[in-house]
Structures are given as C-alpha cells and as structure tokens.
C-alpha cells in the first residue's frame, strides 16, 4: 500500500454546473443563529478567454469553528474541477496548496448530504483554501463565480468527523483503443465509507469499485462514466476493517491515436475512487 500526504493529493487532482444566489456566511454569525438554507462558504469570480484553461485560487481565515452537514459546488459553465482544503496558519494567501483536502467536485457534481451524526469541522484559525480548474472549450470568453456552498449544523450534532481518501492507480499508460486498468487500496484502520465520487477524465467510459471484506465482496459502483456527469453516489454505510480492500477498475476508449498517461491536464487521464468516510484519520492517497 502506498500512502501520500494531502499536498500530493492536491497536486494529483489540481487539473481537474448550476448557478446559485445563496447568501455568504457572515464571519461573525452566531452558532445559535445558523442559517437553515444553503450559504456560500467561499467563492471566486473569474473570466476565461475562449479555448483556454487556468487555475484560480482564493482563501479566507476562519475566525470560528464551523460544522458542515452537507456540501455542494457552486459551478457555472467553465468550472471543471473544484478543490476545498484547510491550511494551517495565515501566511499562505491565494494559491497556497491546502494541507487538508476536504472536498472535491467535477462537472455535474451534485450535493453531498452526510449521514446523521456525520459532518465536517472547519477549525477556527485555519485558512480555508479554494482551488478552481477552469476550462473554456468554446469560442467566446466565459465569466462566472465558482465556489462552495454548505448547510451548517452545531457541534453537538456531529458524532463522527468525515474526510476523503483517493483510491486508485497512478501509473497509467493507455495505448489507443479500449483498455482497463486497476488499483487496490488496503484499509489500515477501522472506517466507514458512505459515498463515492468516481473520477476520470475525457476518455473514461466505465468505472467500477469493489470492496472485499471478511463478509465477502461488495460492489460500491459499477456504471458507465461520463466526463460531463461526475456525480457523488451515496452508498449504504460500509464498514471496513484493517486488511479489507477497495479495488478501482477504470476503462477508457482512447480515440486520440496516441498513448495517454496519468496527468493533471483534462487531456491526460486519472482513475480515482474518491471516498467519503469516517472517522477522520488523516486521509490522503491509498493505492497499490
């Protein structure tokens, strides 16, 4: 098993909608006066010339603990990939890689609702960092505001803190034609997986993830893959014990006429089961 820290996870994903008018979170909002509806946690305005792609970042320092029971991207057309993380201290500023990746979304990703008693804690004093990968494939400039929206709750409603982990192969070499590559992650601590975000790029056609436990094999996801419909799929909470495995199988139809490898560009490829799980233990990347 190979484990990587969150800085590397951010690098792995950094290449990689519907509009909203939710109000932004007031930095001084009282815990006993939490909004009941979706609020903007962090967002960034952007403009992208025709036929280009770019990375845009923004950040804010949290002045109080916030507890999140649901999260979704604010992702108008042109938003290819969104990363949200927490960085220690205030010295980084926009562009700093978060040292704690807590959420990722792609084109068409919908809301993630946590199971009862499960949520994210955004700690006071940490730097909340938003990283956007913008991709304009059209022949006219695009402008928008992209970011993250949340439903808030209180600390007494959270029994387990959630996190994400990336499981899948890194060494991808995909010749022209149809090919499938697999990677296996072995659990090192007790955990419960409650959602999966399959992630590939433009050549992906099918995605499958299977858990193997002492009780047998469990299919977590098995469906066609569309780059334009990157959904988070809730699953029946699945407990994993140390030694249990999750195997990710990705299938591509490489029509480019050239060999495609792993990379951060939308024109390269990835193969990750992005797993939402609890309790939080540090997360990161897990693979063979």
XYZ file of C-alpha atoms in Angstrom:
288
model
C 0.000 0.000 0.000
C 1.203 3.496 -0.831
C 0.109 6.477 1.272
C 0.639 10.078 0.176
C 0.067 13.293 2.088
C -2.567 15.854 1.204
C -0.136 18.178 -0.572
C 0.425 15.417 -3.120
C -3.298 14.667 -3.300
C -3.935 18.297 -4.212
C -1.283 18.067 -6.927
C -2.888 14.892 -8.269
C -6.304 16.498 -8.562
C -5.447 20.088 -9.388
C -6.145 19.637 -13.107
C -9.210 18.619 -12.780
C -22.923 23.013 -13.201
C -25.755 25.310 -11.999
C -25.708 28.836 -10.664
C -26.877 29.936 -7.203
C -27.602 33.105 -5.291
C -27.113 31.764 -1.770
C -26.017 34.345 0.804
C -22.425 34.361 2.004
C -21.573 33.333 5.561
C -21.144 36.298 7.879
C -17.794 35.844 9.619
C -19.461 36.710 12.929
C -22.556 34.500 12.555
C -23.639 33.191 15.947
C -23.874 29.425 16.397
C -27.387 29.798 17.829
C -28.466 31.760 14.741
C -27.220 29.448 11.998
C -28.900 29.814 8.599
C -31.105 26.857 7.720
C -30.565 27.127 3.977
C -27.509 26.802 1.734
C -24.903 29.516 2.248
C -21.758 30.380 0.305
C -18.708 29.231 2.246
C -16.111 30.580 -0.186
C -16.270 31.733 -3.812
C -14.176 33.394 -6.512
C -15.085 35.495 -9.579
C -13.272 34.616 -12.786
C -13.026 35.325 -16.528
C -11.538 32.886 -19.028
C -10.701 33.613 -22.695
C -12.011 31.306 -25.405
C -10.199 27.987 -25.827
C -8.113 28.238 -22.653
C -7.850 26.636 -19.210
C -6.496 28.079 -15.968
C -6.174 27.551 -12.218
C -7.676 30.180 -9.897
C -7.351 30.204 -6.093
C -8.711 32.145 -3.137
C -8.634 31.774 0.637
C -10.050 33.058 3.929
C -9.116 32.630 7.569
C -11.823 31.092 9.748
C -12.499 33.054 12.931
C -14.670 30.350 14.497
C -15.344 26.626 14.173
C -17.940 25.750 11.530
C -19.686 22.378 11.346
C -20.958 21.195 7.960
C -23.703 18.613 7.396
C -23.932 18.975 3.601
C -21.756 20.453 0.871
C -22.102 21.216 -2.842
C -20.200 23.093 -5.569
C -21.211 26.452 -6.981
C -20.158 25.617 -10.539
C -21.335 27.583 -13.570
C -20.246 26.585 -17.082
C -16.459 26.609 -17.360
C -15.872 25.111 -13.903
C -14.144 21.798 -14.499
C -12.876 20.936 -11.049
C -13.178 22.355 -7.518
C -10.954 21.584 -4.512
C -11.538 22.712 -0.940
C -8.972 22.362 1.814
C -7.758 23.682 5.161
C -4.247 25.056 5.579
C -2.645 25.737 8.963
C -1.877 29.393 9.694
C -2.500 32.569 7.756
C 0.672 33.065 5.786
C -0.207 31.268 2.582
C -2.632 33.501 0.753
C -4.315 32.632 -2.548
C -2.587 29.846 -4.425
C -1.360 28.001 -1.337
C -1.974 24.250 -1.530
C -4.213 23.152 1.337
C -2.612 20.689 3.740
C -6.008 19.086 4.433
C -8.086 18.368 1.327
C -11.703 18.015 2.497
C -13.812 18.140 -0.673
C -13.525 17.696 -4.434
C -16.048 18.026 -7.257
C -16.149 17.908 -11.046
C -18.524 18.716 -13.886
C -22.111 17.962 -12.863
C -21.321 17.046 -9.239
C -24.381 17.322 -7.003
C -24.791 17.880 -3.255
C -23.234 15.540 -0.695
C -25.536 15.004 2.288
C -23.718 13.484 5.277
C -25.288 10.589 7.193
C -26.926 11.553 10.510
C -24.275 12.378 13.095
C -21.506 12.776 10.492
C -20.025 16.058 9.297
C -17.011 18.233 8.595
C -15.393 20.526 11.129
C -13.742 23.656 9.737
C -11.463 24.812 12.535
C -11.070 28.396 13.664
C -7.654 29.868 12.826
C -7.139 27.731 9.741
C -7.015 29.011 6.196
C -9.869 27.793 4.023
C -8.485 27.395 0.504
C -10.474 27.166 -2.729
C -8.795 25.927 -5.908
C -10.639 26.063 -9.234
C -9.680 24.453 -12.516
C -11.423 26.426 -15.264
C -11.743 25.081 -18.802
C -13.339 27.041 -21.649
C -13.767 24.872 -24.737
C -15.945 27.427 -26.529
C -15.141 30.204 -28.984
C -16.240 33.077 -26.723
C -14.981 34.289 -23.311
C -16.637 32.896 -20.170
C -17.146 34.608 -16.815
C -18.632 33.339 -13.591
C -18.448 32.907 -9.848
C -17.446 29.439 -8.606
C -17.053 28.124 -5.097
C -18.570 26.023 -2.329
C -21.943 26.134 -0.576
C -22.785 24.372 2.693
C -25.531 23.521 5.130
C -24.326 24.243 8.667
C -25.049 22.470 11.938
C -23.772 22.577 15.517
C -21.007 20.626 17.244
C -23.427 18.607 19.380
C -24.981 17.178 16.189
C -21.674 15.694 14.980
C -20.537 12.379 16.466
C -18.029 11.480 13.714
C -15.874 13.759 11.575
C -15.721 12.926 7.872
C -12.864 13.100 5.374
C -11.990 11.999 1.844
C -9.473 9.488 0.549
C -8.335 8.862 -3.025
C -8.026 5.197 -4.019
C -6.764 4.090 -7.419
C -3.738 3.541 -9.686
C -1.228 6.299 -10.500
C 0.912 4.663 -13.182
C -1.425 4.958 -16.160
C -0.279 4.104 -19.687
C -3.242 3.905 -22.062
C -2.499 2.966 -25.689
C -5.038 3.665 -28.439
C -8.157 1.513 -28.153
C -10.197 0.191 -25.223
C -8.217 -0.623 -22.056
C -8.944 -1.260 -18.360
C -6.500 -0.552 -15.512
C -6.995 -1.439 -11.835
C -5.633 -0.284 -8.481
C -6.192 -1.627 -4.970
C -6.256 0.213 -1.636
C -5.893 -1.700 1.637
C -7.524 -0.258 4.753
C -5.151 0.268 7.686
C -7.721 1.349 10.300
C -11.441 0.824 11.009
C -13.564 3.144 8.864
C -16.996 3.501 7.318
C -17.398 4.598 3.690
C -20.666 6.404 2.917
C -20.213 7.899 -0.573
C -18.033 7.613 -3.653
C -17.073 10.201 -6.280
C -15.752 8.361 -9.375
C -13.120 10.466 -11.123
C -11.657 10.046 -14.601
C -11.119 12.458 -17.482
C -12.456 12.792 -21.014
C -11.614 9.311 -22.375
C -13.225 7.399 -19.498
C -16.141 5.123 -20.423
C -16.732 2.820 -17.432
C -15.945 2.935 -13.724
C -16.150 0.105 -11.191
C -15.221 -0.047 -7.495
C -15.455 -3.155 -5.302
C -14.786 -3.664 -1.602
C -13.601 -7.009 -0.255
C -14.243 -7.640 3.423
C -14.336 -10.686 5.685
C -18.020 -10.976 4.799
C -17.344 -11.065 1.055
C -17.289 -8.741 -1.942
C -19.445 -5.605 -2.145
C -19.866 -3.617 -5.356
C -19.674 0.081 -4.488
C -20.072 1.452 -8.009
C -20.432 -0.130 -11.457
C -21.642 2.113 -14.263
C -20.760 3.929 -17.454
C -18.661 7.052 -16.969
C -19.382 10.467 -18.457
C -16.993 13.382 -18.052
C -19.985 15.736 -18.070
C -21.876 13.895 -15.296
C -19.455 13.500 -12.393
C -21.896 12.586 -9.637
C -21.248 11.766 -5.993
C -23.013 8.472 -5.265
C -24.207 7.832 -1.696
C -23.871 4.205 -0.611
C -25.227 2.239 2.324
C -22.609 2.920 5.029
C -19.952 0.245 4.517
C -17.699 -0.641 7.490
C -14.127 -1.611 6.613
C -11.647 -3.303 8.922
C -7.837 -3.260 8.650
C -6.876 -5.543 5.766
C -10.099 -5.004 3.808
C -9.553 -3.707 0.278
C -11.161 -1.452 -2.300
C -10.273 -2.121 -5.943
C -10.901 0.528 -8.580
C -11.260 -0.501 -12.247
C -11.230 2.211 -14.925
C -11.973 1.651 -18.613
C -11.024 4.111 -21.352
C -11.681 4.291 -25.096
C -8.559 6.065 -26.290
C -9.528 7.564 -29.630
C -6.613 10.034 -29.782
C -4.319 7.807 -31.842
C -1.544 8.279 -29.263
C -0.662 6.831 -25.849
C -2.239 8.785 -22.981
C -0.692 8.792 -19.493
C -1.550 9.989 -15.992
C -1.621 13.740 -15.622
C -3.309 16.807 -14.247
C -4.493 18.212 -17.576
C -8.004 17.408 -18.742
C -6.321 15.900 -21.830
C -4.390 13.395 -19.665
C -6.158 10.772 -17.512
C -6.851 9.787 -13.901
C -8.553 6.880 -12.138
C -9.703 7.543 -8.575
C -12.383 6.325 -6.244
C -12.732 9.480 -4.165
C -14.180 8.008 -0.982
C -16.079 9.921 1.692
C -15.627 8.179 5.028
C -15.480 8.497 8.795
C -13.878 8.801 11.285
C -11.254 11.246 10.038
C -7.745 9.801 10.404
C -5.681 11.928 8.044
C -6.865 10.670 4.675
C -4.737 11.200 1.575
C -3.999 8.760 -1.238
C -4.161 4.970 -0.957
C -3.127 2.576 -3.712
C -1.034 -0.406 -4.680
